[in-house]
Amino acid sequence: MTSSSPKDQAIRAICTKHFHQALWLPGTANHSKLKVTYSTTTNFDNVSLPAILFIGPMFGTRWSSLHFDKLARDCGVRVICVDRPAFGGSTSVTIDIRMRVWLETVPALLQRLDVKHVAMMTHSAGAVYTLNTLLHHRSLLDPKAPYVAFLAPWVPIAHSGATLTTIAAKLPTSLLDSWAGLNTFINTKIVPSASWSGGIISSSAALFSSSASTDVPGAETSTSTTPFEQYGFDEDTAKLIEKLSSKYQFAESTAGANEEAKLCLRKCDDADWGEAADYSSCIRKIAVNEAALGSRKPNAVKVSVEAFFGGSDIMIVKRGQKYFKQCWQSDEVKGKVDFATRTFPEANHDSVHFDQKKGALRTVFERIVQLGKDRG
């Protein structure tokens, strides 16, 4: 007889095979054979649903599929999430080839999943990877409804001037090699509920000061989404899913966070950012590609790009938000890309992504569904 205790139900939900998959990238001149672990939402076999590639933030690993799963099923989308190098079971790589490995991973993974086209959604540090993906793999977007959503996109410190990240950038590189261990400690011993927020830097900062930056008075780190609403199980089971998934996630490798932190804080060569080393230049190149596509195919649909921001954001602040918008609204980009932006006043850098009531996640899922219907 199958046990139906909350703990057993939670473990079965967490261990669903959709959330724990892997592929191997063949060796190249730059690297040996690499393992990549990834996940999908549990409705992924329904090929009638639009597929979303989630390009996660620093800790936005394959575990995000578990947290997206109920909302994805409710909205009628299916989602792919990936462990970047040195997260989960993905092989570690040096920072100088991190972006190249990502760009190899995307088409290989979609081929494995037999998915021709996706919408892209990204949060925070994932913006660096997403700009490169959009530039190099534009053909992977749905030709009838090409769509990319940026949620609280990371902005280089030189353009945001955010207090917290400016201070962090002054830390010695050797100290950042302990970043993953620090966050594992915080998320397993101090603030377990922050484990999948993706904005762990801001969650960590809140531990030390409620006003870690004057950029964001009273920034929150909690979510108004209850475990029951998040996972769709009874309250006891849902709370255990939240607790155990955090425990299991941080029992796996999170060493990739050290390289991600160095990447975000520019403790690396500019080339390690790929084409996104200069956001403005990269976005102009994306626009040039769109114009060229329109010339070759007069009926081609322009890519729709939307940027969603919280009313407060300790990581990129208002200046960073303004810069990101200006990159897409410049004269060289206007008319070639459909760009829109929206602010969620009650959300911050973290919750604009993971709070289903105050943030943008449901809006993005519903937008992708609607675009498919409008242009299908």
Tab-separated table of C-alpha atoms in Angstrom, residues 58-293:
chain	number	residue	atom	x	y	z
A	58	MET	CA	22.798	33.103	-9.991
A	59	PHE	CA	21.017	30.308	-8.097
A	60	GLY	CA	18.247	29.800	-10.644
A	61	THR	CA	19.082	26.148	-11.186
A	62	ARG	CA	17.054	23.244	-12.556
A	63	TRP	CA	15.149	23.274	-9.241
A	64	SER	CA	13.196	26.246	-10.564
A	65	SER	CA	10.988	23.821	-12.514
A	66	LEU	CA	9.643	22.463	-9.235
A	67	HIS	CA	8.686	25.964	-8.117
A	68	PHE	CA	7.201	26.891	-11.512
A	69	ASP	CA	5.329	23.636	-11.968
A	70	LYS	CA	1.859	24.404	-10.632
A	71	LEU	CA	1.691	27.871	-12.175
A	72	ALA	CA	2.916	26.508	-15.511
A	73	ARG	CA	0.184	23.883	-15.474
A	74	ASP	CA	-2.429	26.457	-14.465
A	75	CYS	CA	-1.413	28.871	-17.224
A	76	GLY	CA	-0.816	26.302	-19.969
A	77	VAL	CA	2.927	26.627	-20.577
A	78	ARG	CA	5.839	24.227	-20.129
A	79	VAL	CA	9.222	25.306	-18.850
A	80	ILE	CA	12.844	24.159	-19.223
A	81	CYS	CA	15.405	24.983	-16.509
A	82	VAL	CA	19.142	24.301	-16.626
A	83	ASP	CA	21.968	23.882	-14.129
A	84	ARG	CA	24.764	26.059	-15.463
A	85	PRO	CA	28.328	24.735	-14.919
A	86	ALA	CA	29.157	23.660	-11.338
A	87	PHE	CA	25.516	23.683	-10.196
A	88	GLY	CA	23.675	20.457	-9.495
A	89	GLY	CA	25.352	17.774	-11.567
A	90	SER	CA	26.660	20.057	-14.316
A	91	THR	CA	30.390	19.856	-14.915
A	92	SER	CA	32.487	22.788	-13.723
A	93	VAL	CA	34.265	24.923	-16.333
A	94	THR	CA	36.593	27.892	-16.132
A	95	ILE	CA	35.011	31.333	-16.242
A	96	ASP	CA	36.509	32.182	-19.638
A	97	ILE	CA	34.461	29.495	-21.432
A	98	ARG	CA	31.345	29.700	-19.271
A	99	MET	CA	29.395	31.684	-21.866
A	100	ARG	CA	30.553	29.527	-24.766
A	101	VAL	CA	29.452	26.383	-22.950
A	102	TRP	CA	26.033	27.937	-22.352
A	103	LEU	CA	25.666	28.782	-26.034
A	104	GLU	CA	26.552	25.174	-26.900
A	105	THR	CA	24.105	23.857	-24.314
A	106	VAL	CA	20.968	25.629	-25.533
A	107	PRO	CA	20.627	24.103	-29.036
A	108	ALA	CA	21.839	20.701	-27.818
A	109	LEU	CA	19.253	20.650	-25.037
A	110	LEU	CA	16.381	21.719	-27.267
A	111	GLN	CA	17.354	19.039	-29.760
A	112	ARG	CA	17.344	16.468	-26.950
A	113	LEU	CA	13.864	17.600	-25.920
A	114	ASP	CA	12.666	17.687	-29.538
A	115	VAL	CA	11.692	21.348	-29.152
A	116	LYS	CA	12.184	23.579	-32.189
A	117	HIS	CA	11.133	26.900	-30.721
A	118	VAL	CA	10.860	28.518	-27.297
A	119	ALA	CA	10.088	31.789	-25.620
A	120	MET	CA	12.862	32.987	-23.321
A	121	MET	CA	12.461	34.248	-19.772
A	122	THR	CA	15.297	35.396	-17.557
A	123	HIS	CA	15.924	36.874	-14.131
A	124	SER	CA	18.796	38.936	-12.749
A	125	ALA	CA	22.242	37.514	-13.687
A	126	GLY	CA	20.603	35.440	-16.411
A	127	ALA	CA	20.343	38.643	-18.463
A	128	VAL	CA	24.013	38.362	-19.457
A	129	TYR	CA	23.405	34.862	-20.831
A	130	THR	CA	20.088	35.834	-22.398
A	131	LEU	CA	21.487	38.741	-24.412
A	132	ASN	CA	24.107	36.402	-25.855
A	133	THR	CA	21.488	33.727	-26.536
A	134	LEU	CA	19.188	36.154	-28.310
A	135	LEU	CA	22.053	37.426	-30.449
A	136	HIS	CA	23.456	34.011	-31.400
A	137	HIS	CA	20.337	31.802	-31.343
A	138	ARG	CA	17.507	34.057	-32.563
A	139	SER	CA	16.219	31.208	-34.752
A	140	LEU	CA	15.229	29.255	-31.627
A	141	LEU	CA	12.422	31.725	-30.886
A	142	ASP	CA	8.928	30.948	-32.150
A	143	PRO	CA	8.789	32.584	-35.608
A	144	LYS	CA	5.107	33.429	-35.113
A	145	ALA	CA	5.522	34.861	-31.614
A	146	PRO	CA	9.191	35.556	-30.787
A	147	TYR	CA	9.297	36.704	-27.188
A	148	VAL	CA	11.889	37.403	-24.502
A	149	ALA	CA	11.080	38.524	-20.944
A	150	PHE	CA	13.679	40.119	-18.667
A	151	LEU	CA	12.733	40.118	-14.979
A	152	ALA	CA	14.864	42.513	-12.912
A	153	PRO	CA	17.760	42.097	-15.355
A	154	TRP	CA	21.273	42.425	-14.006
A	155	VAL	CA	22.899	45.694	-15.063
A	156	PRO	CA	26.668	46.253	-14.978
A	157	ILE	CA	27.706	48.183	-11.886
A	158	ALA	CA	29.174	50.977	-13.999
A	159	HIS	CA	25.660	51.716	-15.238
A	160	SER	CA	23.672	51.033	-12.059
A	161	GLY	CA	25.886	52.520	-9.365
A	162	ALA	CA	24.010	50.402	-6.814
A	163	THR	CA	25.529	50.801	-3.361
A	164	LEU	CA	25.510	47.133	-2.382
A	165	THR	CA	27.031	45.807	-5.596
A	166	THR	CA	29.577	48.626	-5.748
A	167	ILE	CA	30.816	47.597	-2.299
A	168	ALA	CA	30.755	43.908	-3.283
A	169	ALA	CA	32.850	44.655	-6.368
A	170	LYS	CA	35.640	45.921	-4.124
A	171	LEU	CA	35.962	42.534	-2.404
A	172	PRO	CA	39.097	40.573	-3.304
A	173	THR	CA	38.572	37.820	-5.857
A	174	SER	CA	39.850	35.246	-3.373
A	175	LEU	CA	36.966	36.064	-1.044
A	176	LEU	CA	34.425	35.444	-3.803
A	177	ASP	CA	35.684	31.875	-4.020
A	178	SER	CA	33.863	31.353	-0.712
A	179	TRP	CA	30.604	32.848	-1.969
A	180	ALA	CA	28.880	29.536	-2.716
A	181	GLY	CA	29.729	28.151	0.721
A	182	LEU	CA	28.436	31.285	2.440
A	183	ASN	CA	25.128	31.077	0.614
A	184	THR	CA	24.754	27.381	1.297
A	185	PHE	CA	25.192	28.164	5.001
A	186	ILE	CA	22.692	31.041	4.870
A	187	ASN	CA	20.085	29.023	3.009
A	188	THR	CA	20.385	25.831	5.015
A	189	LYS	CA	20.938	27.325	8.472
A	190	ILE	CA	19.508	30.844	8.526
A	191	VAL	CA	17.035	31.753	5.765
A	192	PRO	CA	15.822	28.551	4.080
A	193	SER	CA	12.926	30.355	2.384
A	194	ALA	CA	15.388	32.416	0.334
A	195	SER	CA	16.884	29.369	-1.323
A	196	TRP	CA	15.144	29.667	-4.678
A	197	SER	CA	14.614	33.411	-4.822
A	198	GLY	CA	17.512	33.910	-7.188
A	199	GLY	CA	18.475	37.165	-5.505
A	200	ILE	CA	20.413	35.683	-2.639
A	201	ILE	CA	22.790	38.621	-2.445
A	202	SER	CA	19.948	40.896	-1.421
A	203	SER	CA	18.512	38.285	0.936
A	204	SER	CA	21.930	37.947	2.555
A	205	ALA	CA	22.313	41.697	2.838
A	206	ALA	CA	19.022	41.912	4.700
A	207	LEU	CA	20.479	39.709	7.426
A	208	PHE	CA	23.000	42.361	8.324
A	209	SER	CA	20.933	45.493	7.949
A	210	SER	CA	17.341	46.337	7.172
A	211	SER	CA	18.712	49.359	5.370
A	212	ALA	CA	21.692	47.753	3.648
A	213	SER	CA	21.294	50.386	0.969
A	214	THR	CA	19.484	53.695	0.922
A	215	ASP	CA	18.603	52.760	-2.636
A	216	VAL	CA	15.755	50.607	-1.353
A	217	PRO	CA	14.003	51.762	1.802
A	218	GLY	CA	12.307	48.819	3.481
A	219	ALA	CA	13.017	46.275	0.749
A	220	GLU	CA	11.364	42.948	1.517
A	221	THR	CA	12.788	39.468	1.130
A	222	SER	CA	9.660	37.382	1.774
A	223	THR	CA	6.936	36.219	-0.584
A	224	SER	CA	3.185	36.596	-0.263
A	225	THR	CA	2.720	33.310	-2.135
A	226	THR	CA	1.951	30.543	0.365
A	227	PRO	CA	3.441	27.045	-0.026
A	228	PHE	CA	-0.079	25.742	-0.748
A	229	GLU	CA	-0.483	28.262	-3.577
A	230	GLN	CA	3.019	27.539	-4.826
A	231	TYR	CA	2.852	23.762	-5.032
A	232	GLY	CA	-0.845	22.859	-5.032
A	233	PHE	CA	-0.587	20.298	-2.224
A	234	ASP	CA	-2.131	20.458	1.223
A	235	GLU	CA	-0.374	22.876	3.566
A	236	ASP	CA	1.728	20.300	5.443
A	237	THR	CA	2.948	18.631	2.258
A	238	ALA	CA	3.616	21.950	0.532
A	239	LYS	CA	5.713	23.210	3.445
A	240	LEU	CA	7.749	20.017	3.367
A	241	ILE	CA	8.290	20.373	-0.388
A	242	GLU	CA	9.632	23.871	0.244
A	243	LYS	CA	11.864	22.721	3.102
A	244	LEU	CA	13.182	19.530	1.536
A	245	SER	CA	13.768	20.975	-1.931
A	246	SER	CA	15.931	23.680	-0.360
A	247	LYS	CA	17.840	21.043	1.603
A	248	TYR	CA	18.376	18.839	-1.467
A	249	GLN	CA	19.334	21.742	-3.727
A	250	PHE	CA	22.048	22.921	-1.385
A	251	ALA	CA	23.267	19.375	-0.798
A	252	GLU	CA	24.284	19.416	-4.465
A	253	SER	CA	27.071	21.507	-5.933
A	254	THR	CA	26.566	25.264	-5.864
A	255	ALA	CA	30.231	26.054	-6.560
A	256	GLY	CA	29.196	27.715	-9.812
A	257	ALA	CA	28.002	30.661	-7.730
A	258	ASN	CA	31.625	31.648	-7.157
A	259	GLU	CA	32.164	32.085	-10.893
A	260	GLU	CA	28.755	33.719	-11.361
A	261	ALA	CA	29.556	36.268	-8.647
A	262	LYS	CA	32.890	37.077	-10.272
A	263	LEU	CA	31.136	37.360	-13.620
A	264	CYS	CA	28.457	39.753	-12.326
A	265	LEU	CA	30.964	41.867	-10.409
A	266	ARG	CA	33.278	42.018	-13.447
A	267	LYS	CA	36.076	40.190	-11.634
A	268	CYS	CA	36.980	38.684	-14.981
A	269	ASP	CA	37.944	39.672	-18.503
A	270	ASP	CA	35.380	41.611	-20.536
A	271	ALA	CA	35.444	38.780	-23.084
A	272	ASP	CA	33.929	36.438	-20.476
A	273	TRP	CA	30.629	38.346	-20.877
A	274	GLY	CA	30.571	37.522	-24.586
A	275	GLU	CA	28.761	40.100	-26.696
A	276	ALA	CA	27.000	41.376	-23.548
A	277	ALA	CA	30.223	42.995	-22.290
A	278	ASP	CA	28.625	46.157	-23.682
A	279	TYR	CA	24.830	45.972	-23.288
A	280	SER	CA	24.177	48.902	-25.593
A	281	SER	CA	26.336	47.493	-28.369
A	282	CYS	CA	24.902	43.989	-27.966
A	283	ILE	CA	21.325	45.237	-28.138
A	284	ARG	CA	22.131	47.291	-31.252
A	285	LYS	CA	23.499	44.115	-32.862
A	286	ILE	CA	20.288	42.302	-31.937
A	287	ALA	CA	18.365	45.099	-33.669
A	288	VAL	CA	20.576	44.817	-36.760
A	289	ASN	CA	19.808	41.099	-36.875
A	290	GLU	CA	16.088	41.837	-36.654
A	291	ALA	CA	16.320	44.311	-39.517
A	292	ALA	CA	18.253	41.800	-41.630
A	293	LEU	CA	15.665	39.108	-40.884
